[in-house]
Coordinates of C-alpha atoms in Angstrom, one line a residue:
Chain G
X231 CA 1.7 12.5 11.3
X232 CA 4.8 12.0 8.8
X233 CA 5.4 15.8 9.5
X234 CA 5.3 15.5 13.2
X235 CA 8.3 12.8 13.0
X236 CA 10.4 15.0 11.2
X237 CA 9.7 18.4 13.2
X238 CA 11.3 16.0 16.3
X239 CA 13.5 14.9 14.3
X240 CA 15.1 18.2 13.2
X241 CA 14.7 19.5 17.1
X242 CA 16.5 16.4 18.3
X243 CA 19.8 17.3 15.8
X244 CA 19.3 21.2 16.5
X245 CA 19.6 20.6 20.2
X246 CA 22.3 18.1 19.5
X247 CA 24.2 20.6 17.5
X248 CA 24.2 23.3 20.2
X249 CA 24.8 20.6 23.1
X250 CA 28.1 19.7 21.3
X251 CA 29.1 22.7 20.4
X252 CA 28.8 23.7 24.1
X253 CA 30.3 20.7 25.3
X254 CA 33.3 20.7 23.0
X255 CA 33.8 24.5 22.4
X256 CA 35.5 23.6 19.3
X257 CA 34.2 23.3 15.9
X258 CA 36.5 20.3 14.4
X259 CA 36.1 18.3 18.2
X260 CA 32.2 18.9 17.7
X261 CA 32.6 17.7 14.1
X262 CA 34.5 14.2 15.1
X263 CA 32.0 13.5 18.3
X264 CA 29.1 14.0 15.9
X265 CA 30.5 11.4 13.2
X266 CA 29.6 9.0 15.7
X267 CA 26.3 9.7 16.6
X268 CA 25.7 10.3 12.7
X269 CA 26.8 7.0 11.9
X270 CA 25.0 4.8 13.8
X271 CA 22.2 7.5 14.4
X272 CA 21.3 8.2 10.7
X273 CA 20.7 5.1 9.2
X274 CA 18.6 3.5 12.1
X275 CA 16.7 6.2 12.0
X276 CA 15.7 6.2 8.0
X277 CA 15.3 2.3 8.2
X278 CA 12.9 3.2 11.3
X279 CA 10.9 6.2 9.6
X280 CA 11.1 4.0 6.1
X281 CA 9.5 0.9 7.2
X282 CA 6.9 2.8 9.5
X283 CA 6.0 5.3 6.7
X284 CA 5.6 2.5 4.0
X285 CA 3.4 0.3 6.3
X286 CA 1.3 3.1 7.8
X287 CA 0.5 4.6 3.9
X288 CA -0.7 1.4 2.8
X289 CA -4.0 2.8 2.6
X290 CA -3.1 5.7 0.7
X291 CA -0.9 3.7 -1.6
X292 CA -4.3 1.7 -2.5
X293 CA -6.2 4.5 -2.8
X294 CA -3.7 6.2 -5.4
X295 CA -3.1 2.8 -7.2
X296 CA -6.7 3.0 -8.8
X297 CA -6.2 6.7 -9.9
X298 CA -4.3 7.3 -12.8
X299 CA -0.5 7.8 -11.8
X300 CA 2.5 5.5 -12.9
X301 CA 3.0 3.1 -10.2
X302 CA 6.7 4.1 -10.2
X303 CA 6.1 7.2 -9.5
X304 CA 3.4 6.5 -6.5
X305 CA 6.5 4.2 -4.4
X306 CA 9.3 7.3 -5.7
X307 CA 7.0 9.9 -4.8
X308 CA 6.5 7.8 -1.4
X309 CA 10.6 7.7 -0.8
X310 CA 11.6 11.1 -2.2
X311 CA 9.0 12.6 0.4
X312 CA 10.5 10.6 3.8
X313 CA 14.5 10.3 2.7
X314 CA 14.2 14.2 1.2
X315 CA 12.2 15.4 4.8
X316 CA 14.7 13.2 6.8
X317 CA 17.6 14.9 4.8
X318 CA 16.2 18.5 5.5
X319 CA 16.3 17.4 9.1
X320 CA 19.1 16.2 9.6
X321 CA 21.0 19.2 7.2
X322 CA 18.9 22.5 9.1
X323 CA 19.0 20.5 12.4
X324 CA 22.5 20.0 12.4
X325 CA 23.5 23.0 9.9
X326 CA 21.6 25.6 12.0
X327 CA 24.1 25.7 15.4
X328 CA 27.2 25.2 13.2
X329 CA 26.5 28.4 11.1
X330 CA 25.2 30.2 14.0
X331 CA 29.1 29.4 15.7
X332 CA 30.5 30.6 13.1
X333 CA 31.1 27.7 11.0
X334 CA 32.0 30.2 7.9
X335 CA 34.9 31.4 9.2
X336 CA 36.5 28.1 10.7
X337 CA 38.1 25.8 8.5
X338 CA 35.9 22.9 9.4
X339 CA 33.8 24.3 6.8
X340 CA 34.9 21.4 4.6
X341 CA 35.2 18.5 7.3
X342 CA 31.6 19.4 8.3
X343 CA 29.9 19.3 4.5
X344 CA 31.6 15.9 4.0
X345 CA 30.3 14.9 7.1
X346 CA 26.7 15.9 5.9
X347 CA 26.9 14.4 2.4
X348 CA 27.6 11.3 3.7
X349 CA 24.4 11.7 6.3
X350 CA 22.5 12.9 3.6
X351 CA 23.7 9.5 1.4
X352 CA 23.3 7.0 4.5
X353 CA 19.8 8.7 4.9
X354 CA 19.1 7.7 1.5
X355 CA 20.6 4.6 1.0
X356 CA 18.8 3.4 4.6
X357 CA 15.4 4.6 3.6
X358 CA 15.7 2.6 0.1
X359 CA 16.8 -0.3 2.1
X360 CA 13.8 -0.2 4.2
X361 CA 11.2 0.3 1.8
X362 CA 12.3 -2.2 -0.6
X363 CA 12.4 -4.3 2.8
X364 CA 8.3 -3.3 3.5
X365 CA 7.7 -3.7 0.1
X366 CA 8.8 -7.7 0.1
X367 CA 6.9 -8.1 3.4
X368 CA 3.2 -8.0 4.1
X369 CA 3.6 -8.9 7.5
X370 CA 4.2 -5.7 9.3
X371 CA 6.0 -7.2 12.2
X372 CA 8.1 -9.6 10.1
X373 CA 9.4 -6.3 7.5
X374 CA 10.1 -4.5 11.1
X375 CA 12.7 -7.0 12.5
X376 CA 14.1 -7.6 8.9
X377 CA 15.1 -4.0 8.4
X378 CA 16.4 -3.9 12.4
X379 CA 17.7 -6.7 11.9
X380 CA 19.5 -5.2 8.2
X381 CA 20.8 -2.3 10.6
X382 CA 22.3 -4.0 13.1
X383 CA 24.3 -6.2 10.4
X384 CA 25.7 -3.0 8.4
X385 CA 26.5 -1.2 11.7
X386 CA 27.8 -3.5 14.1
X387 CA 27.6 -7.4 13.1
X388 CA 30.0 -6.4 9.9
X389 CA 32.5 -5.0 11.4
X390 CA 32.9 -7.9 13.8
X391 CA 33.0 -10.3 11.5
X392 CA 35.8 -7.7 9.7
X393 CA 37.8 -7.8 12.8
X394 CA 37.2 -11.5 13.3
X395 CA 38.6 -12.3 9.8
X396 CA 41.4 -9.8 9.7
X397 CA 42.7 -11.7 13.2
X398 CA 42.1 -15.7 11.1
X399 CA 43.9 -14.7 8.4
X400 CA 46.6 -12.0 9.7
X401 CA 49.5 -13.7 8.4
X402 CA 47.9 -12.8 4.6
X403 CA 48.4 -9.2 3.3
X404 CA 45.0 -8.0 3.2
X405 CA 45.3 -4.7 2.4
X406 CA 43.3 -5.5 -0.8
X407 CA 40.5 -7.3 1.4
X408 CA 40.1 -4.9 3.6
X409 CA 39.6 -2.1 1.0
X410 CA 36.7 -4.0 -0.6
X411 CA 35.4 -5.0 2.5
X412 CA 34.8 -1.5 3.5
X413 CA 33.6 -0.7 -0.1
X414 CA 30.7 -3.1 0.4
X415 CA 29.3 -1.5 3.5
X416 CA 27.5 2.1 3.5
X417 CA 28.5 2.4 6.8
X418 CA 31.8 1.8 6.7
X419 CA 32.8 3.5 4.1
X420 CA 31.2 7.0 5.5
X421 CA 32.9 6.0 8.6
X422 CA 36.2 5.9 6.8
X423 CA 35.7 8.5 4.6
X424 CA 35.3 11.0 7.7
X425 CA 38.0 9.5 9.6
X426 CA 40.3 10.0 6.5
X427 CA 38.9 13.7 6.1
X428 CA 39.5 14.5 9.6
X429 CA 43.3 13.3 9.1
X430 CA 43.1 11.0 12.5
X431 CA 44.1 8.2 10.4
X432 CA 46.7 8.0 12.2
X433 CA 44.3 6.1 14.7
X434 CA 43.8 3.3 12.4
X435 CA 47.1 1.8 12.4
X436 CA 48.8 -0.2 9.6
X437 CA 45.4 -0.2 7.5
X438 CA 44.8 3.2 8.2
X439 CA 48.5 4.4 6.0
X440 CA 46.7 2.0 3.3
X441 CA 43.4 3.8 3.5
X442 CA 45.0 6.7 3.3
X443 CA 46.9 6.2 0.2
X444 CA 43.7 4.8 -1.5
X445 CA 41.1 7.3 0.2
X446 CA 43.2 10.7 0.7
X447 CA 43.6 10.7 -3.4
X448 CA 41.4 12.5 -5.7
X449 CA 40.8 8.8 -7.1
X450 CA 39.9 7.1 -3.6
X451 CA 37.1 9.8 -3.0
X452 CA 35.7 9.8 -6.4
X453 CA 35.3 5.8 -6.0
X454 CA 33.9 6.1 -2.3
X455 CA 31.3 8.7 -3.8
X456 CA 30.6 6.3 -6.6
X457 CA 30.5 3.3 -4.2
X458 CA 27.5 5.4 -1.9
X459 CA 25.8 6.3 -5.3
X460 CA 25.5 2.9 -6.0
X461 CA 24.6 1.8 -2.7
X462 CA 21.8 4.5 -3.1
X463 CA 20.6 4.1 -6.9
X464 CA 20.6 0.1 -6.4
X465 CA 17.8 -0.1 -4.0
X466 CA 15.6 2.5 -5.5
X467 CA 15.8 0.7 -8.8
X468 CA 14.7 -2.4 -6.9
X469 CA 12.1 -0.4 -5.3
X470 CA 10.8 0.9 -8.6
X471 CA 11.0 -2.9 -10.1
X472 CA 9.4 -4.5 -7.1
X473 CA 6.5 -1.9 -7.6
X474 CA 5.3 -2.9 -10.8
X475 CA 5.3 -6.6 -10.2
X476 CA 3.5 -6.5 -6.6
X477 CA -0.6 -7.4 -6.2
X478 CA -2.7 -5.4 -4.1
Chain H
X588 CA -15.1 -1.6 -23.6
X589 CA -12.9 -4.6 -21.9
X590 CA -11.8 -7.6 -23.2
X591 CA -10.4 -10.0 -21.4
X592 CA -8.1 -13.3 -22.6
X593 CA -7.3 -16.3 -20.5
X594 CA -5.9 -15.1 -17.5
X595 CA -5.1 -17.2 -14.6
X596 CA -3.8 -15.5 -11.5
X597 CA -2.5 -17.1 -8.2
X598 CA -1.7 -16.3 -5.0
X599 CA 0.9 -18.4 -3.6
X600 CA -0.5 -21.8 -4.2
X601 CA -4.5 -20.5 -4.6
X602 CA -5.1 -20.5 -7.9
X603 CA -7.6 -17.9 -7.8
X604 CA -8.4 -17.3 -12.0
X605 CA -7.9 -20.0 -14.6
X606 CA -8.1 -19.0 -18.0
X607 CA -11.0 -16.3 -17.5
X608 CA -12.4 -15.2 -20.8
X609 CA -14.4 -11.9 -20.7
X610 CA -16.2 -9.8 -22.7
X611 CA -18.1 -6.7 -21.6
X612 CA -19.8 -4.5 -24.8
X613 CA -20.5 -0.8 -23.8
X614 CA -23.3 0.2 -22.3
X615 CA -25.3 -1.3 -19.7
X616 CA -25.1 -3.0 -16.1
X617 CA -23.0 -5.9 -15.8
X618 CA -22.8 -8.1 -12.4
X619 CA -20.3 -9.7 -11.6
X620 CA -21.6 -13.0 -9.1
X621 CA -20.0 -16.0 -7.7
X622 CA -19.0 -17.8 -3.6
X623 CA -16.8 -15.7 -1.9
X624 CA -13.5 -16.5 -3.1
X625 CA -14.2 -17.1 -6.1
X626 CA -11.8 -14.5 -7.6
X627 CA -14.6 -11.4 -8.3
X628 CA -12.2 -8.8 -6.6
X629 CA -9.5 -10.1 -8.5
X630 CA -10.5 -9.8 -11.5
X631 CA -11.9 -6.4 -10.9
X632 CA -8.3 -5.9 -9.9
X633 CA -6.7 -6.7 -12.8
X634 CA -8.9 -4.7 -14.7
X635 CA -7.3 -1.9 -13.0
X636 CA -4.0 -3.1 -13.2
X637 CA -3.4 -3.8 -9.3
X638 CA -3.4 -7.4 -9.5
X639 CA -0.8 -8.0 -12.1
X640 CA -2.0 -11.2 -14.0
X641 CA 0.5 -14.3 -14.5
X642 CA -1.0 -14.9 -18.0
X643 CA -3.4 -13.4 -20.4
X644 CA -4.1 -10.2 -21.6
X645 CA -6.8 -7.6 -20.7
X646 CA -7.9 -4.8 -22.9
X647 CA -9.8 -2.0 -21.7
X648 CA -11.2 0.6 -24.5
X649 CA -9.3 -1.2 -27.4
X650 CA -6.3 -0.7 -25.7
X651 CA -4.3 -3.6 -23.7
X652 CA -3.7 -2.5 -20.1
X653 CA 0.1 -4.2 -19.4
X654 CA 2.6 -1.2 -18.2
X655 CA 0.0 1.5 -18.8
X656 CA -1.8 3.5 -16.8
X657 CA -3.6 6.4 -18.6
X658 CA -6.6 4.4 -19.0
X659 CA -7.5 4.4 -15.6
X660 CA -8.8 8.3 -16.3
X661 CA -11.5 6.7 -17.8
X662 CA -12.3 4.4 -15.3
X663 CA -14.3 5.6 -12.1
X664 CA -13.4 2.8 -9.0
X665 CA -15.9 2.2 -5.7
X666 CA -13.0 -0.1 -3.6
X667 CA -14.3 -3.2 -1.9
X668 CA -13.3 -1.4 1.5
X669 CA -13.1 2.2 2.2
X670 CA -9.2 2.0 3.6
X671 CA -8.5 5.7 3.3
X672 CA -5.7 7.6 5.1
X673 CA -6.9 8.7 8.5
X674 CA -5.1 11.5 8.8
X675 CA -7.0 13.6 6.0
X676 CA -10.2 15.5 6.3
X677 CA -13.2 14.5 4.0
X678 CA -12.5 17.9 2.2
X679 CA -8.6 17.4 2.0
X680 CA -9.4 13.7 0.3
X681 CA -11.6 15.4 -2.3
X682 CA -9.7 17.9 -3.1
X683 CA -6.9 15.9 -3.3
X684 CA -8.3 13.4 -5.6
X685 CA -9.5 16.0 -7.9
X686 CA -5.8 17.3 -8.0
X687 CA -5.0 14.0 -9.7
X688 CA -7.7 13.0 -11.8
X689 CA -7.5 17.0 -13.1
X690 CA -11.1 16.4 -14.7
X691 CA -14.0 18.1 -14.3
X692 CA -16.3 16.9 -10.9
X693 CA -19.0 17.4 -9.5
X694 CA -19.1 16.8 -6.1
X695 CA -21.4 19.7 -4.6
X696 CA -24.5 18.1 -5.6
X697 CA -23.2 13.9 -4.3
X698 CA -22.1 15.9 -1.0
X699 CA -25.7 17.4 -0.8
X700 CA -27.4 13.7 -1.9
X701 CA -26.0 12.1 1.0
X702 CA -26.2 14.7 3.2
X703 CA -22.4 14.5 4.1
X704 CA -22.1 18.4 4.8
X705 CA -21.5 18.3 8.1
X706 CA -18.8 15.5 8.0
X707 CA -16.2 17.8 5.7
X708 CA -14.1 18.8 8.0
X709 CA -13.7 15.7 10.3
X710 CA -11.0 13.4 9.8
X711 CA -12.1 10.1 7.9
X712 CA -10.7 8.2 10.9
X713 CA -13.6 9.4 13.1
X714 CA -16.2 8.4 10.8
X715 CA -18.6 5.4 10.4
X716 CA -18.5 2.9 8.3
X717 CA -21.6 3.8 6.2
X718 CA -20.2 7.3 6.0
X719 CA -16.9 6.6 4.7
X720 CA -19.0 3.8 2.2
X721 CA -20.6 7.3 1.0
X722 CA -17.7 9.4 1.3
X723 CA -16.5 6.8 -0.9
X724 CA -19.2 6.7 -3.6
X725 CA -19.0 10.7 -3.5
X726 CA -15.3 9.6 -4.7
X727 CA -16.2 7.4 -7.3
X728 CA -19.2 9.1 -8.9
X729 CA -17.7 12.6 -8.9
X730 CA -16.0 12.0 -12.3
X731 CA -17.7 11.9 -15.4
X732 CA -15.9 8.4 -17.4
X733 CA -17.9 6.0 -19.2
X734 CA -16.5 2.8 -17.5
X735 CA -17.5 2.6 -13.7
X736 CA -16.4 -0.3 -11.4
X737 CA -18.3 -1.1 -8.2
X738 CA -16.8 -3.4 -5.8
X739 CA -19.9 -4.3 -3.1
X740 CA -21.5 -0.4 -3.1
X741 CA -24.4 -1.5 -0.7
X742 CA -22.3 -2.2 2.1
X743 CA -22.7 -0.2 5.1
X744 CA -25.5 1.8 3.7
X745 CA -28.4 3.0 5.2
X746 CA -32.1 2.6 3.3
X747 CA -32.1 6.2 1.8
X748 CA -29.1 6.2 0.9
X749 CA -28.8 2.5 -1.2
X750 CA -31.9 4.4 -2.9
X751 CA -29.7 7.5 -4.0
X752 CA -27.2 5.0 -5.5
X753 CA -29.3 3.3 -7.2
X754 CA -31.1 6.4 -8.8
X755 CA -27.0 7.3 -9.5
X756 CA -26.2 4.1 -11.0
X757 CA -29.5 4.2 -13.4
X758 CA -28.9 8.1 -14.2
X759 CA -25.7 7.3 -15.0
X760 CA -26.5 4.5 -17.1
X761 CA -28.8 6.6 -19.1
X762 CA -25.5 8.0 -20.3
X763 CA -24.6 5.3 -22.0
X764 CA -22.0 4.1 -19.3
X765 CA -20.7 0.6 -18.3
X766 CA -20.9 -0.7 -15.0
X767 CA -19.3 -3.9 -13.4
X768 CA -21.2 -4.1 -10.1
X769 CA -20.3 -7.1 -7.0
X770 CA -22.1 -7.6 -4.9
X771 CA -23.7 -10.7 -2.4
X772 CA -27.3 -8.5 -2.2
X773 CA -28.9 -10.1 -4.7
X774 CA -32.4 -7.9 -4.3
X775 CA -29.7 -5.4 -5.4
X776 CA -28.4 -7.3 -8.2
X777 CA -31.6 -8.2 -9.5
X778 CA -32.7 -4.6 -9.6
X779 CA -29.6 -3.0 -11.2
X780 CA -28.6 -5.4 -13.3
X781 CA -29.0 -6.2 -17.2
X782 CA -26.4 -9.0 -17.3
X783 CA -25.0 -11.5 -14.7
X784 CA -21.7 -13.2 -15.1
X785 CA -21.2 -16.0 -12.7
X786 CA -17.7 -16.9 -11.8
X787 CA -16.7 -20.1 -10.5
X788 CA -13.5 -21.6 -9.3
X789 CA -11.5 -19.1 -11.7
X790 CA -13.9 -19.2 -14.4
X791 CA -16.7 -17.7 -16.4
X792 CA -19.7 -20.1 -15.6
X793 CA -22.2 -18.5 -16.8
X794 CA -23.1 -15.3 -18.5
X795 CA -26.5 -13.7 -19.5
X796 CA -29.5 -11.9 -18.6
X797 CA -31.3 -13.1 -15.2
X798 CA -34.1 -14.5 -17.1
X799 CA -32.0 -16.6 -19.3
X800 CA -30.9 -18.0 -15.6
X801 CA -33.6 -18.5 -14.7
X802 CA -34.9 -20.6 -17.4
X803 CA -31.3 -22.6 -17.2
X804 CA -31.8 -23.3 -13.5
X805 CA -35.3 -23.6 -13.2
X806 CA -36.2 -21.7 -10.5
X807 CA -38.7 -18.9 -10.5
X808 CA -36.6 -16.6 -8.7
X809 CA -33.6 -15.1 -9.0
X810 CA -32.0 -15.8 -5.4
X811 CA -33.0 -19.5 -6.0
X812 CA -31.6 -19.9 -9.1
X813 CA -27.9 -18.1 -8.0
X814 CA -28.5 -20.4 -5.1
X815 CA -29.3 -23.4 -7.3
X816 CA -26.1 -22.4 -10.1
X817 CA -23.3 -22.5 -7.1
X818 CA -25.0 -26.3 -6.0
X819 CA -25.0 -27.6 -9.8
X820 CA -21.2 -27.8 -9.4
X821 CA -20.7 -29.7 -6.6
X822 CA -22.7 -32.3 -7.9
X823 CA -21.3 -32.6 -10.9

């Protein structure tokens, strides 16, 4: 069944490769119109496939609990399998059309493997998310809404409340602020990160010349990276120390 | 072969064990009795380490059981309900389960006890209860370990086939294996069984052969005097 999901799921970013590509008949257009599909797209989709997978393996997880394997490695084992399939996907599906249009000999090359790491990362991080979310929740229906509900805040409630505070306190330099305030959310920081790449930062206004200066250095990425490492190693050590406390 | 110390376990606000002392010597059929609720499962649970315990220690073949999990090679489990993935065939769960326990089974001849031949290649979503109850015992009794746990075998079973496990359970007991058996039959109890312990409201209440029960209670027969040891409290 698990397998099923992710055959569509490849198709669905093949054909949206191809469509793009068509559409745009540029590589570095394709590469900016797919940011924001990726964006939004990537991490609803692993909190989606997370939450289902961990509820609809409960039986399996019981089965395997009274058979001799570390329980760590029963919920890891669990992950690894739906965020590493969900990355496959999401790499061939997307990595298939590009090569095929001749990726190798544009100079998108780079713009379009930054783009990926950071699907691959937000794949991961919202996977881990949702599990740890199922994992806290027996009620099936109440671990649903919680990780929807964890989706919609990282993708559109925060950077509302972002805007909303920039405009309260505008007459405050909050170049600092804003920084950290982008740190703290997976989503925003990918965002950023592929804006920055892309050099349209130019779109972003005052903040975007500080991003820049912070993001566009060696240091700035090295932190982002760090910053999505976390954001992925965090939950999966949650994961792992939820697991050995839980009953079942 | 288990030893278990003062464990207490709750669920929320249900105190399901308080201070549960256990001790099971090798060899021999141990049942494990008490109302519904009354904390069997867990405590077959904790044995196996999936109902972490808030306090107390359990030690299964002189070893304690907190963090670890190698001990459960030795331990052979029947589940109180067959939940198993849907998705597999009866052969791909075998199979499967022999990739993990990497031990020598022997599941030609269970397959061929309770005739479940022609059910290999379906999916165990399409099968009966009783068949995935024997599916299930196939599971459990494939392995050759001296401690074997049965969480309520009879259920779903057919006549013939509650007469194949119980010539299983005695072959295997002429091993020299340990069972811990539940179960609410107690026709079945009575006939398996070399020792009862009776759990009440988290604990041990009593523990000892049926005829010392009897002689406690009594009653002349064994249902009676079950029936008679879960009234005794509320009186008190």
């Amino acid at each position: 069944m698990r397998s099923r999901w992710s055959y569509v799921y490849f198709l669905f970013y093949l054909l949206l490769g191809f469509v793009l590509l068509f559409l745009n008949n540029e590589l570095s257009k394709a590469v900016i119109t797919l940011m924001n599909v990726i964006i939004v797209l990537v991490p609803l989709i692993g909190t989606i496939f997370g939450v289902m997978y961990y509820y609809n393996s409960k039986e399996f997880t019981e089965l395997l609990l009274a058979q001799p394997i570390k329980r760590s490695s029963i919920f890891l084992g669990q992950y690894l399998g739906v965020a590493g399939s969900l990355t496959m996907s999401l790499v061939l599906g997307l990595g298939i059309p590009f090569v095929l249009y001749g990726l190798f000999q544009s100079n998108a090359i780079w713009d379009f493997s930054l783009l990926l790491i950071t699907g691959a990362f937000l794949t991961l991080i919202f996977t881990a998310l949702a599990f740890n979310i199922a994992l806290s929740n027996e009620n099936k229906i109440k671990g649903f809404g919680y990780a929807v509900l964890a989706w919609l805040f990282l993708a559109v409630i925060y950077d509302g409340l972002f805007l909303m505070s920039l405009i309260v306190f505008e007459e405050y330099p909050l170049d600092s602020l804003s920084l950290a305030a982008t740190m703290f959310n997976p989503i925003d920081l990918s965002r950023t990160l592929i804006l920055l790449k892309l050099d349209i930062s130019a779109l972003l206004g005052y903040t975007g010349a500080i991003f820049k200066q912070f993001f566009g250095t060696g240091l700035g990425l090295v932190i982002s990276i760090c910053m999505l490492l976390l954001w992925t190693v965090l939950p999966i050590w949650r994961l792992g120390h939820i697991a050995k406390r839980k009953d079942f | 072969m288990i030893h278990v110390e003062n464990l207490y376990k709750k669920f929320g606000k249900n105190q399901v064990l308080s201070g549960l002392d256990l001790t099971i010597d090798q060899g021999g059929i141990f049942a494990i009795l008490g109302p519904n609720g009354s904390g069997k499962t867990t405590l077959i649970k904790a044995i196996l380490g999936m109902v972490i315990p808030n306090e107390g220690s359990i030690s299964v073949l002189n070893t304690t059981i907190k963090n670890k999990w190698k001990y459960r090679q030795e331990i052979n489990y029947l589940p109180q309900i067959a939940n198993f993935p849907g998705n597999l065939k009866v052969r791909e769960l075998i199979a499967m389960i022999k990739d993990i326990r990497q031990k020598p089974s022997e599941e030609e001849n269970l397959i061929a006890l309770f005739g479940l031949e022609p059910f290999l290649d379906k999916k165990l979503s399409n099968l009966s209860g009783g068949t995935k109850q024997k599916v299930n015992i196939v599971l459990t009794f494939m392995f050759n370990s001296p401690l074997i746990v049965l969480d309520e075998p009879t259920t779903g079973l057919d006549p013939l086939a509650l007469i194949h496990l119980k010539e299983l359970i005695f072959k295997e007991k002429a091993k020299g294996k340990t069972f811990l058996i539940t179960s609410h039959i107690m026709q079945f109890v009575e006939e398996v069984s070399d020792e009862v312990v009776y759990l009440l409201e988290g604990k041990i209440y009593f523990k000892g052969s049926i005829e010392q029960l009897k002689t406690k209670t009594e009653e002349t027969t064994f249902e009676h005097a079950i029936a008679a040891i879960s009234t005794y409290n509320h009186h008190d």
